[in-house]
Amino acid sequence: MVFISYKSEEYDIAKKIRALLEENNYPCWMAPESISAGSNYMSEIPTAIRKCDLFILIVSEASQKSQWVQKEIDRAVKFDKYILPFHVDDSELIDAID
């Protein structure tokens, strides 16, 4: 399963990436669609990251500033996940992401 991490400003891009992956038989996990109604984001997201085979990070100026995206990256690193960055703008990587 592929976990897609993004900032809300990149939602449309994330949806396109998800659609392309799923069309090619790669199941994806992406908030909010993958979170069951009434479920807790704080428990669902770490579980999904722990179970994923690949962590796609949509990199933009906005996503790099997001504390939630940074927390997801920390989890991916903690669980030793392969992180595939997908740059959507020409922003320089900040130290926390690099």
PDB file of N, CA and C in Angstrom:
ATOM      1  N   MET A   1       0.841  -1.174   0.000  1.00  0.00           N
ATOM      2  CA  MET A   1       0.000   0.000   0.000  1.00  0.00           C
ATOM      3  C   MET A   1       0.886   1.237   0.000  1.00  0.00           C
ATOM      4  N   VAL A   2       0.455   2.273  -0.710  1.00  0.00           N
ATOM      5  CA  VAL A   2       1.176   3.529  -0.825  1.00  0.00           C
ATOM      6  C   VAL A   2       0.483   4.576   0.031  1.00  0.00           C
ATOM      7  N   PHE A   3       1.254   5.220   0.914  1.00  0.00           N
ATOM      8  CA  PHE A   3       0.742   6.320   1.732  1.00  0.00           C
ATOM      9  C   PHE A   3       1.101   7.619   1.034  1.00  0.00           C
ATOM     10  N   ILE A   4       0.123   8.506   0.865  1.00  0.00           N
ATOM     11  CA  ILE A   4       0.366   9.789   0.205  1.00  0.00           C
ATOM     12  C   ILE A   4       0.236  10.906   1.233  1.00  0.00           C
ATOM     13  N   SER A   5       1.341  11.623   1.435  1.00  0.00           N
ATOM     14  CA  SER A   5       1.394  12.736   2.376  1.00  0.00           C
ATOM     15  C   SER A   5       1.386  14.046   1.596  1.00  0.00           C
ATOM     16  N   TYR A   6       0.501  14.959   1.982  1.00  0.00           N
ATOM     17  CA  TYR A   6       0.364  16.216   1.249  1.00  0.00           C
ATOM     18  C   TYR A   6      -0.264  17.278   2.143  1.00  0.00           C
ATOM     19  N   LYS A   7      -0.134  18.514   1.731  1.00  0.00           N
ATOM     20  CA  LYS A   7      -0.814  19.633   2.380  1.00  0.00           C
ATOM     21  C   LYS A   7      -2.103  19.878   1.611  1.00  0.00           C
ATOM     22  N   SER A   8      -3.114  20.379   2.276  1.00  0.00           N
ATOM     23  CA  SER A   8      -4.430  20.523   1.639  1.00  0.00           C
ATOM     24  C   SER A   8      -4.390  21.314   0.329  1.00  0.00           C
ATOM     25  N   GLU A   9      -3.449  22.242   0.190  1.00  0.00           N
ATOM     26  CA  GLU A   9      -3.327  22.998  -1.058  1.00  0.00           C
ATOM     27  C   GLU A   9      -2.978  22.091  -2.237  1.00  0.00           C
ATOM     28  N   GLU A  10      -2.407  20.923  -1.964  1.00  0.00           N
ATOM     29  CA  GLU A  10      -2.025  19.989  -3.018  1.00  0.00           C
ATOM     30  C   GLU A  10      -3.015  18.835  -3.163  1.00  0.00           C
ATOM     31  N   TYR A  11      -4.196  18.983  -2.612  1.00  0.00           N
ATOM     32  CA  TYR A  11      -5.184  17.906  -2.627  1.00  0.00           C
ATOM     33  C   TYR A  11      -5.470  17.398  -4.043  1.00  0.00           C
ATOM     34  N   ASP A  12      -5.661  18.309  -4.996  1.00  0.00           N
ATOM     35  CA  ASP A  12      -5.979  17.886  -6.367  1.00  0.00           C
ATOM     36  C   ASP A  12      -4.830  17.096  -6.990  1.00  0.00           C
ATOM     37  N   ILE A  13      -3.604  17.507  -6.718  1.00  0.00           N
ATOM     38  CA  ILE A  13      -2.436  16.780  -7.222  1.00  0.00           C
ATOM     39  C   ILE A  13      -2.377  15.398  -6.573  1.00  0.00           C
ATOM     40  N   ALA A  14      -2.592  15.353  -5.262  1.00  0.00           N
ATOM     41  CA  ALA A  14      -2.574  14.078  -4.539  1.00  0.00           C
ATOM     42  C   ALA A  14      -3.628  13.124  -5.101  1.00  0.00           C
ATOM     43  N   LYS A  15      -4.815  13.642  -5.393  1.00  0.00           N
ATOM     44  CA  LYS A  15      -5.873  12.808  -5.967  1.00  0.00           C
ATOM     45  C   LYS A  15      -5.470  12.239  -7.327  1.00  0.00           C
ATOM     46  N   LYS A  16      -4.797  13.036  -8.138  1.00  0.00           N
ATOM     47  CA  LYS A  16      -4.356  12.565  -9.455  1.00  0.00           C
ATOM     48  C   LYS A  16      -3.296  11.474  -9.313  1.00  0.00           C
ATOM     49  N   ILE A  17      -2.379  11.663  -8.396  1.00  0.00           N
ATOM     50  CA  ILE A  17      -1.351  10.652  -8.158  1.00  0.00           C
ATOM     51  C   ILE A  17      -2.005   9.366  -7.674  1.00  0.00           C
ATOM     52  N   ARG A  18      -2.942   9.504  -6.740  1.00  0.00           N
ATOM     53  CA  ARG A  18      -3.636   8.323  -6.230  1.00  0.00           C
ATOM     54  C   ARG A  18      -4.370   7.586  -7.354  1.00  0.00           C
ATOM     55  N   ALA A  19      -5.081   8.331  -8.177  1.00  0.00           N
ATOM     56  CA  ALA A  19      -5.836   7.709  -9.275  1.00  0.00           C
ATOM     57  C   ALA A  19      -4.909   6.962 -10.230  1.00  0.00           C
ATOM     58  N   LEU A  20      -3.784   7.569 -10.572  1.00  0.00           N
ATOM     59  CA  LEU A  20      -2.831   6.931 -11.466  1.00  0.00           C
ATOM     60  C   LEU A  20      -2.270   5.647 -10.853  1.00  0.00           C
ATOM     61  N   LEU A  21      -1.913   5.706  -9.578  1.00  0.00           N
ATOM     62  CA  LEU A  21      -1.386   4.518  -8.907  1.00  0.00           C
ATOM     63  C   LEU A  21      -2.429   3.406  -8.835  1.00  0.00           C
ATOM     64  N   GLU A  22      -3.642   3.761  -8.446  1.00  0.00           N
ATOM     65  CA  GLU A  22      -4.687   2.741  -8.304  1.00  0.00           C
ATOM     66  C   GLU A  22      -5.101   2.157  -9.648  1.00  0.00           C
ATOM     67  N   GLU A  23      -5.034   2.963 -10.721  1.00  0.00           N
ATOM     68  CA  GLU A  23      -5.309   2.432 -12.061  1.00  0.00           C
ATOM     69  C   GLU A  23      -4.290   1.355 -12.438  1.00  0.00           C
ATOM     70  N   ASN A  24      -3.119   1.426 -11.823  1.00  0.00           N
ATOM     71  CA  ASN A  24      -2.048   0.470 -12.085  1.00  0.00           C
ATOM     72  C   ASN A  24      -1.896  -0.544 -10.956  1.00  0.00           C
ATOM     73  N   ASN A  25      -2.977  -0.745 -10.219  1.00  0.00           N
ATOM     74  CA  ASN A  25      -3.078  -1.769  -9.176  1.00  0.00           C
ATOM     75  C   ASN A  25      -2.173  -1.560  -7.969  1.00  0.00           C
ATOM     76  N   TYR A  26      -1.910  -0.294  -7.633  1.00  0.00           N
ATOM     77  CA  TYR A  26      -1.189   0.035  -6.405  1.00  0.00           C
ATOM     78  C   TYR A  26      -2.185   0.677  -5.442  1.00  0.00           C
ATOM     79  N   PRO A  27      -2.660  -0.064  -4.437  1.00  0.00           N
ATOM     80  CA  PRO A  27      -3.612   0.510  -3.496  1.00  0.00           C
ATOM     81  C   PRO A  27      -2.969   1.658  -2.719  1.00  0.00           C
ATOM     82  N   CYS A  28      -3.747   2.665  -2.433  1.00  0.00           N
ATOM     83  CA  CYS A  28      -3.243   3.863  -1.762  1.00  0.00           C
ATOM     84  C   CYS A  28      -4.043   4.186  -0.511  1.00  0.00           C
ATOM     85  N   TRP A  29      -3.363   4.880   0.381  1.00  0.00           N
ATOM     86  CA  TRP A  29      -3.994   5.421   1.579  1.00  0.00           C
ATOM     87  C   TRP A  29      -3.760   6.922   1.536  1.00  0.00           C
ATOM     88  N   MET A  30      -4.864   7.675   1.633  1.00  0.00           N
ATOM     89  CA  MET A  30      -4.779   9.124   1.574  1.00  0.00           C
ATOM     90  C   MET A  30      -5.926   9.715   2.376  1.00  0.00           C
ATOM     91  N   ALA A  31      -5.598  10.610   3.287  1.00  0.00           N
ATOM     92  CA  ALA A  31      -6.647  11.294   4.040  1.00  0.00           C
ATOM     93  C   ALA A  31      -7.309  12.320   3.117  1.00  0.00           C
ATOM     94  N   PRO A  32      -8.556  12.621   3.267  1.00  0.00           N
ATOM     95  CA  PRO A  32      -9.472  12.067   4.250  1.00  0.00           C
ATOM     96  C   PRO A  32     -10.228  10.833   3.754  1.00  0.00           C
ATOM     97  N   GLU A  33     -10.089  10.499   2.454  1.00  0.00           N
ATOM     98  CA  GLU A  33     -10.896   9.412   1.891  1.00  0.00           C
ATOM     99  C   GLU A  33     -10.678   8.073   2.584  1.00  0.00           C
ATOM    100  N   SER A  34      -9.472   7.824   3.055  1.00  0.00           N
ATOM    101  CA  SER A  34      -9.151   6.514   3.629  1.00  0.00           C
ATOM    102  C   SER A  34      -9.474   6.398   5.112  1.00  0.00           C
ATOM    103  N   ILE A  35      -9.974   7.465   5.695  1.00  0.00           N
ATOM    104  CA  ILE A  35     -10.313   7.451   7.117  1.00  0.00           C
ATOM    105  C   ILE A  35     -11.813   7.210   7.257  1.00  0.00           C
ATOM    106  N   SER A  36     -12.154   6.169   7.969  1.00  0.00           N
ATOM    107  CA  SER A  36     -13.564   5.830   8.163  1.00  0.00           C
ATOM    108  C   SER A  36     -14.274   6.925   8.948  1.00  0.00           C
ATOM    109  N   ALA A  37     -15.547   7.106   8.648  1.00  0.00           N
ATOM    110  CA  ALA A  37     -16.342   8.098   9.366  1.00  0.00           C
ATOM    111  C   ALA A  37     -16.301   7.808  10.863  1.00  0.00           C
ATOM    112  N   GLY A  38     -16.062   8.836  11.642  1.00  0.00           N
ATOM    113  CA  GLY A  38     -16.018   8.690  13.088  1.00  0.00           C
ATOM    114  C   GLY A  38     -14.684   8.222  13.634  1.00  0.00           C
ATOM    115  N   SER A  39     -13.743   7.929  12.742  1.00  0.00           N
ATOM    116  CA  SER A  39     -12.425   7.477  13.191  1.00  0.00           C
ATOM    117  C   SER A  39     -11.560   8.661  13.605  1.00  0.00           C
ATOM    118  N   ASN A  40     -10.477   8.341  14.292  1.00  0.00           N
ATOM    119  CA  ASN A  40      -9.575   9.346  14.813  1.00  0.00           C
ATOM    120  C   ASN A  40      -8.348   9.470  13.906  1.00  0.00           C
ATOM    121  N   TYR A  41      -8.146  10.662  13.355  1.00  0.00           N
ATOM    122  CA  TYR A  41      -6.993  10.917  12.498  1.00  0.00           C
ATOM    123  C   TYR A  41      -5.694  10.561  13.212  1.00  0.00           C
ATOM    124  N   MET A  42      -5.598  10.888  14.488  1.00  0.00           N
ATOM    125  CA  MET A  42      -4.367  10.718  15.244  1.00  0.00           C
ATOM    126  C   MET A  42      -3.976   9.247  15.411  1.00  0.00           C
ATOM    127  N   SER A  43      -4.919   8.337  15.299  1.00  0.00           N
ATOM    128  CA  SER A  43      -4.576   6.917  15.383  1.00  0.00           C
ATOM    129  C   SER A  43      -4.541   6.262  14.005  1.00  0.00           C
ATOM    130  N   GLU A  44      -5.371   6.718  13.085  1.00  0.00           N
ATOM    131  CA  GLU A  44      -5.440   6.124  11.745  1.00  0.00           C
ATOM    132  C   GLU A  44      -4.179   6.400  10.930  1.00  0.00           C
ATOM    133  N   ILE A  45      -3.676   7.628  10.988  1.00  0.00           N
ATOM    134  CA  ILE A  45      -2.535   8.005  10.157  1.00  0.00           C
ATOM    135  C   ILE A  45      -1.277   7.225  10.534  1.00  0.00           C
ATOM    136  N   PRO A  46      -0.877   7.176  11.811  1.00  0.00           N
ATOM    137  CA  PRO A  46       0.319   6.396  12.145  1.00  0.00           C
ATOM    138  C   PRO A  46       0.186   4.915  11.780  1.00  0.00           C
ATOM    139  N   THR A  47      -0.995   4.362  11.939  1.00  0.00           N
ATOM    140  CA  THR A  47      -1.220   2.961  11.581  1.00  0.00           C
ATOM    141  C   THR A  47      -1.025   2.757  10.085  1.00  0.00           C
ATOM    142  N   ALA A  48      -1.569   3.670   9.290  1.00  0.00           N
ATOM    143  CA  ALA A  48      -1.429   3.559   7.840  1.00  0.00           C
ATOM    144  C   ALA A  48       0.038   3.694   7.420  1.00  0.00           C
ATOM    145  N   ILE A  49       0.764   4.598   8.059  1.00  0.00           N
ATOM    146  CA  ILE A  49       2.182   4.760   7.720  1.00  0.00           C
ATOM    147  C   ILE A  49       2.946   3.491   8.084  1.00  0.00           C
ATOM    148  N   ARG A  50       2.660   2.935   9.243  1.00  0.00           N
ATOM    149  CA  ARG A  50       3.342   1.712   9.677  1.00  0.00           C
ATOM    150  C   ARG A  50       3.087   0.565   8.688  1.00  0.00           C
ATOM    151  N   LYS A  51       1.889   0.494   8.110  1.00  0.00           N
ATOM    152  CA  LYS A  51       1.520  -0.605   7.212  1.00  0.00           C
ATOM    153  C   LYS A  51       1.922  -0.377   5.754  1.00  0.00           C
ATOM    154  N   CYS A  52       2.289   0.841   5.400  1.00  0.00           N
ATOM    155  CA  CYS A  52       2.540   1.127   3.985  1.00  0.00           C
ATOM    156  C   CYS A  52       3.856   0.523   3.495  1.00  0.00           C
ATOM    157  N   ASP A  53       3.921   0.296   2.191  1.00  0.00           N
ATOM    158  CA  ASP A  53       5.132  -0.193   1.539  1.00  0.00           C
ATOM    159  C   ASP A  53       5.956   0.959   0.966  1.00  0.00           C
ATOM    160  N   LEU A  54       5.296   2.064   0.679  1.00  0.00           N
ATOM    161  CA  LEU A  54       5.931   3.240   0.096  1.00  0.00           C
ATOM    162  C   LEU A  54       5.240   4.484   0.629  1.00  0.00           C
ATOM    163  N   PHE A  55       6.031   5.501   0.956  1.00  0.00           N
ATOM    164  CA  PHE A  55       5.528   6.776   1.465  1.00  0.00           C
ATOM    165  C   PHE A  55       5.837   7.834   0.418  1.00  0.00           C
ATOM    166  N   ILE A  56       4.798   8.358  -0.236  1.00  0.00           N
ATOM    167  CA  ILE A  56       4.996   9.425  -1.213  1.00  0.00           C
ATOM    168  C   ILE A  56       4.766  10.752  -0.508  1.00  0.00           C
ATOM    169  N   LEU A  57       5.755  11.620  -0.628  1.00  0.00           N
ATOM    170  CA  LEU A  57       5.686  12.949  -0.032  1.00  0.00           C
ATOM    171  C   LEU A  57       5.543  13.974  -1.146  1.00  0.00           C
ATOM    172  N   ILE A  58       4.416  14.663  -1.173  1.00  0.00           N
ATOM    173  CA  ILE A  58       4.229  15.730  -2.138  1.00  0.00           C
ATOM    174  C   ILE A  58       4.894  16.971  -1.543  1.00  0.00           C
ATOM    175  N   VAL A  59       5.994  17.364  -2.173  1.00  0.00           N
ATOM    176  CA  VAL A  59       6.821  18.449  -1.650  1.00  0.00           C
ATOM    177  C   VAL A  59       6.454  19.768  -2.314  1.00  0.00           C
ATOM    178  N   SER A  60       6.142  20.743  -1.473  1.00  0.00           N
ATOM    179  CA  SER A  60       5.862  22.099  -1.927  1.00  0.00           C
ATOM    180  C   SER A  60       6.264  23.040  -0.796  1.00  0.00           C
ATOM    181  N   GLU A  61       6.240  24.304  -1.086  1.00  0.00           N
ATOM    182  CA  GLU A  61       6.532  25.276  -0.028  1.00  0.00           C
ATOM    183  C   GLU A  61       5.544  25.102   1.120  1.00  0.00           C
ATOM    184  N   ALA A  62       4.268  24.924   0.795  1.00  0.00           N
ATOM    185  CA  ALA A  62       3.230  24.775   1.824  1.00  0.00           C
ATOM    186  C   ALA A  62       3.396  23.484   2.624  1.00  0.00           C
ATOM    187  N   SER A  63       3.665  22.376   1.943  1.00  0.00           N
ATOM    188  CA  SER A  63       3.766  21.104   2.667  1.00  0.00           C
ATOM    189  C   SER A  63       4.964  21.090   3.601  1.00  0.00           C
ATOM    190  N   GLN A  64       6.044  21.764   3.212  1.00  0.00           N
ATOM    191  CA  GLN A  64       7.230  21.796   4.058  1.00  0.00           C
ATOM    192  C   GLN A  64       6.996  22.570   5.357  1.00  0.00           C
ATOM    193  N   LYS A  65       6.041  23.478   5.337  1.00  0.00           N
ATOM    194  CA  LYS A  65       5.735  24.287   6.522  1.00  0.00           C
ATOM    195  C   LYS A  65       4.678  23.635   7.410  1.00  0.00           C
ATOM    196  N   SER A  66       4.077  22.572   6.939  1.00  0.00           N
ATOM    197  CA  SER A  66       2.979  21.927   7.666  1.00  0.00           C
ATOM    198  C   SER A  66       3.510  21.052   8.800  1.00  0.00           C
ATOM    199  N   GLN A  67       3.057  21.336  10.008  1.00  0.00           N
ATOM    200  CA  GLN A  67       3.475  20.501  11.141  1.00  0.00           C
ATOM    201  C   GLN A  67       2.952  19.084  10.993  1.00  0.00           C
ATOM    202  N   TRP A  68       1.796  18.902  10.365  1.00  0.00           N
ATOM    203  CA  TRP A  68       1.226  17.563  10.190  1.00  0.00           C
ATOM    204  C   TRP A  68       2.026  16.752   9.186  1.00  0.00           C
ATOM    205  N   VAL A  69       2.438  17.377   8.097  1.00  0.00           N
ATOM    206  CA  VAL A  69       3.268  16.680   7.120  1.00  0.00           C
ATOM    207  C   VAL A  69       4.595  16.301   7.766  1.00  0.00           C
ATOM    208  N   GLN A  70       5.178  17.206   8.530  1.00  0.00           N
ATOM    209  CA  GLN A  70       6.440  16.896   9.208  1.00  0.00           C
ATOM    210  C   GLN A  70       6.274  15.737  10.192  1.00  0.00           C
ATOM    211  N   LYS A  71       5.135  15.672  10.877  1.00  0.00           N
ATOM    212  CA  LYS A  71       4.876  14.541  11.784  1.00  0.00           C
ATOM    213  C   LYS A  71       4.767  13.236  11.000  1.00  0.00           C
ATOM    214  N   GLU A  72       4.120  13.286   9.836  1.00  0.00           N
ATOM    215  CA  GLU A  72       4.004  12.084   9.006  1.00  0.00           C
ATOM    216  C   GLU A  72       5.382  11.632   8.525  1.00  0.00           C
ATOM    217  N   ILE A  73       6.228  12.578   8.146  1.00  0.00           N
ATOM    218  CA  ILE A  73       7.593  12.238   7.730  1.00  0.00           C
ATOM    219  C   ILE A  73       8.346  11.600   8.890  1.00  0.00           C
ATOM    220  N   ASP A  74       8.218  12.169  10.068  1.00  0.00           N
ATOM    221  CA  ASP A  74       8.880  11.591  11.256  1.00  0.00           C
ATOM    222  C   ASP A  74       8.453  10.146  11.471  1.00  0.00           C
ATOM    223  N   ARG A  75       7.165   9.880  11.307  1.00  0.00           N
ATOM    224  CA  ARG A  75       6.657   8.503  11.460  1.00  0.00           C
ATOM    225  C   ARG A  75       7.242   7.586  10.386  1.00  0.00           C
ATOM    226  N   ALA A  76       7.274   8.076   9.164  1.00  0.00           N
ATOM    227  CA  ALA A  76       7.820   7.262   8.077  1.00  0.00           C
ATOM    228  C   ALA A  76       9.280   6.920   8.346  1.00  0.00           C
ATOM    229  N   VAL A  77      10.038   7.883   8.838  1.00  0.00           N
ATOM    230  CA  VAL A  77      11.442   7.627   9.169  1.00  0.00           C
ATOM    231  C   VAL A  77      11.523   6.644  10.330  1.00  0.00           C
ATOM    232  N   LYS A  78      10.690   6.845  11.345  1.00  0.00           N
ATOM    233  CA  LYS A  78      10.689   5.952  12.514  1.00  0.00           C
ATOM    234  C   LYS A  78      10.416   4.507  12.099  1.00  0.00           C
ATOM    235  N   PHE A  79       9.495   4.315  11.160  1.00  0.00           N
ATOM    236  CA  PHE A  79       9.127   2.970  10.713  1.00  0.00           C
ATOM    237  C   PHE A  79       9.991   2.495   9.542  1.00  0.00           C
ATOM    238  N   ASP A  80      11.044   3.246   9.232  1.00  0.00           N
ATOM    239  CA  ASP A  80      12.013   2.882   8.204  1.00  0.00           C
ATOM    240  C   ASP A  80      11.348   2.671   6.842  1.00  0.00           C
ATOM    241  N   LYS A  81      10.494   3.601   6.451  1.00  0.00           N
ATOM    242  CA  LYS A  81       9.795   3.520   5.171  1.00  0.00           C
ATOM    243  C   LYS A  81      10.594   4.216   4.077  1.00  0.00           C
ATOM    244  N   TYR A  82      10.491   3.707   2.875  1.00  0.00           N
ATOM    245  CA  TYR A  82      11.096   4.371   1.733  1.00  0.00           C
ATOM    246  C   TYR A  82      10.236   5.579   1.415  1.00  0.00           C
ATOM    247  N   ILE A  83      10.871   6.768   1.336  1.00  0.00           N
ATOM    248  CA  ILE A  83      10.148   8.011   1.078  1.00  0.00           C
ATOM    249  C   ILE A  83      10.472   8.470  -0.337  1.00  0.00           C
ATOM    250  N   LEU A  84       9.440   8.594  -1.143  1.00  0.00           N
ATOM    251  CA  LEU A  84       9.581   9.061  -2.511  1.00  0.00           C
ATOM    252  C   LEU A  84       9.052  10.490  -2.599  1.00  0.00           C
ATOM    253  N   PRO A  85       9.949  11.478  -2.745  1.00  0.00           N
ATOM    254  CA  PRO A  85       9.477  12.863  -2.843  1.00  0.00           C
ATOM    255  C   PRO A  85       8.948  13.157  -4.246  1.00  0.00           C
ATOM    256  N   PHE A  86       7.888  13.926  -4.292  1.00  0.00           N
ATOM    257  CA  PHE A  86       7.273  14.332  -5.554  1.00  0.00           C
ATOM    258  C   PHE A  86       7.137  15.846  -5.498  1.00  0.00           C
ATOM    259  N   HIS A  87       8.112  16.546  -6.077  1.00  0.00           N
ATOM    260  CA  HIS A  87       8.148  18.009  -6.026  1.00  0.00           C
ATOM    261  C   HIS A  87       7.100  18.593  -6.970  1.00  0.00           C
ATOM    262  N   VAL A  88       6.276  19.508  -6.469  1.00  0.00           N
ATOM    263  CA  VAL A  88       5.237  20.122  -7.305  1.00  0.00           C
ATOM    264  C   VAL A  88       5.462  21.615  -7.519  1.00  0.00           C
ATOM    265  N   ASP A  89       6.526  22.148  -6.941  1.00  0.00           N
ATOM    266  CA  ASP A  89       6.899  23.531  -7.198  1.00  0.00           C
ATOM    267  C   ASP A  89       8.419  23.617  -7.142  1.00  0.00           C
ATOM    268  N   ASP A  90       8.950  24.810  -7.264  1.00  0.00           N
ATOM    269  CA  ASP A  90      10.411  24.928  -7.292  1.00  0.00           C
ATOM    270  C   ASP A  90      10.981  25.405  -5.960  1.00  0.00           C
ATOM    271  N   SER A  91      10.295  25.113  -4.877  1.00  0.00           N
ATOM    272  CA  SER A  91      10.761  25.516  -3.558  1.00  0.00           C
ATOM    273  C   SER A  91      12.015  24.725  -3.166  1.00  0.00           C
ATOM    274  N   GLU A  92      12.892  25.385  -2.443  1.00  0.00           N
ATOM    275  CA  GLU A  92      14.073  24.735  -1.898  1.00  0.00           C
ATOM    276  C   GLU A  92      13.669  23.902  -0.686  1.00  0.00           C
ATOM    277  N   LEU A  93      14.324  22.774  -0.482  1.00  0.00           N
ATOM    278  CA  LEU A  93      14.019  21.953   0.693  1.00  0.00           C
ATOM    279  C   LEU A  93      14.508  22.651   1.948  1.00  0.00           C
ATOM    280  N   ILE A  94      13.635  22.685   2.954  1.00  0.00           N
ATOM    281  CA  ILE A  94      14.041  23.249   4.239  1.00  0.00           C
ATOM    282  C   ILE A  94      14.775  22.165   5.027  1.00  0.00           C
ATOM    283  N   ASP A  95      15.539  22.569   6.033  1.00  0.00           N
ATOM    284  CA  ASP A  95      16.341  21.622   6.796  1.00  0.00           C
ATOM    285  C   ASP A  95      15.520  20.509   7.405  1.00  0.00           C
ATOM    286  N   ALA A  96      14.329  20.809   7.905  1.00  0.00           N
ATOM    287  CA  ALA A  96      13.503  19.788   8.554  1.00  0.00           C
ATOM    288  C   ALA A  96      13.067  18.691   7.588  1.00  0.00           C
ATOM    289  N   ILE A  97      12.997  18.993   6.307  1.00  0.00           N
ATOM    290  CA  ILE A  97      12.578  18.021   5.304  1.00  0.00           C
ATOM    291  C   ILE A  97      13.768  17.360   4.626  1.00  0.00           C
ATOM    292  N   ASP A  98      14.833  18.103   4.434  1.00  0.00           N
ATOM    293  CA  ASP A  98      16.021  17.610   3.747  1.00  0.00           C
ATOM    294  C   ASP A  98      16.635  16.460   4.513  1.00  0.00           C
TER     295      ASP A  98
END
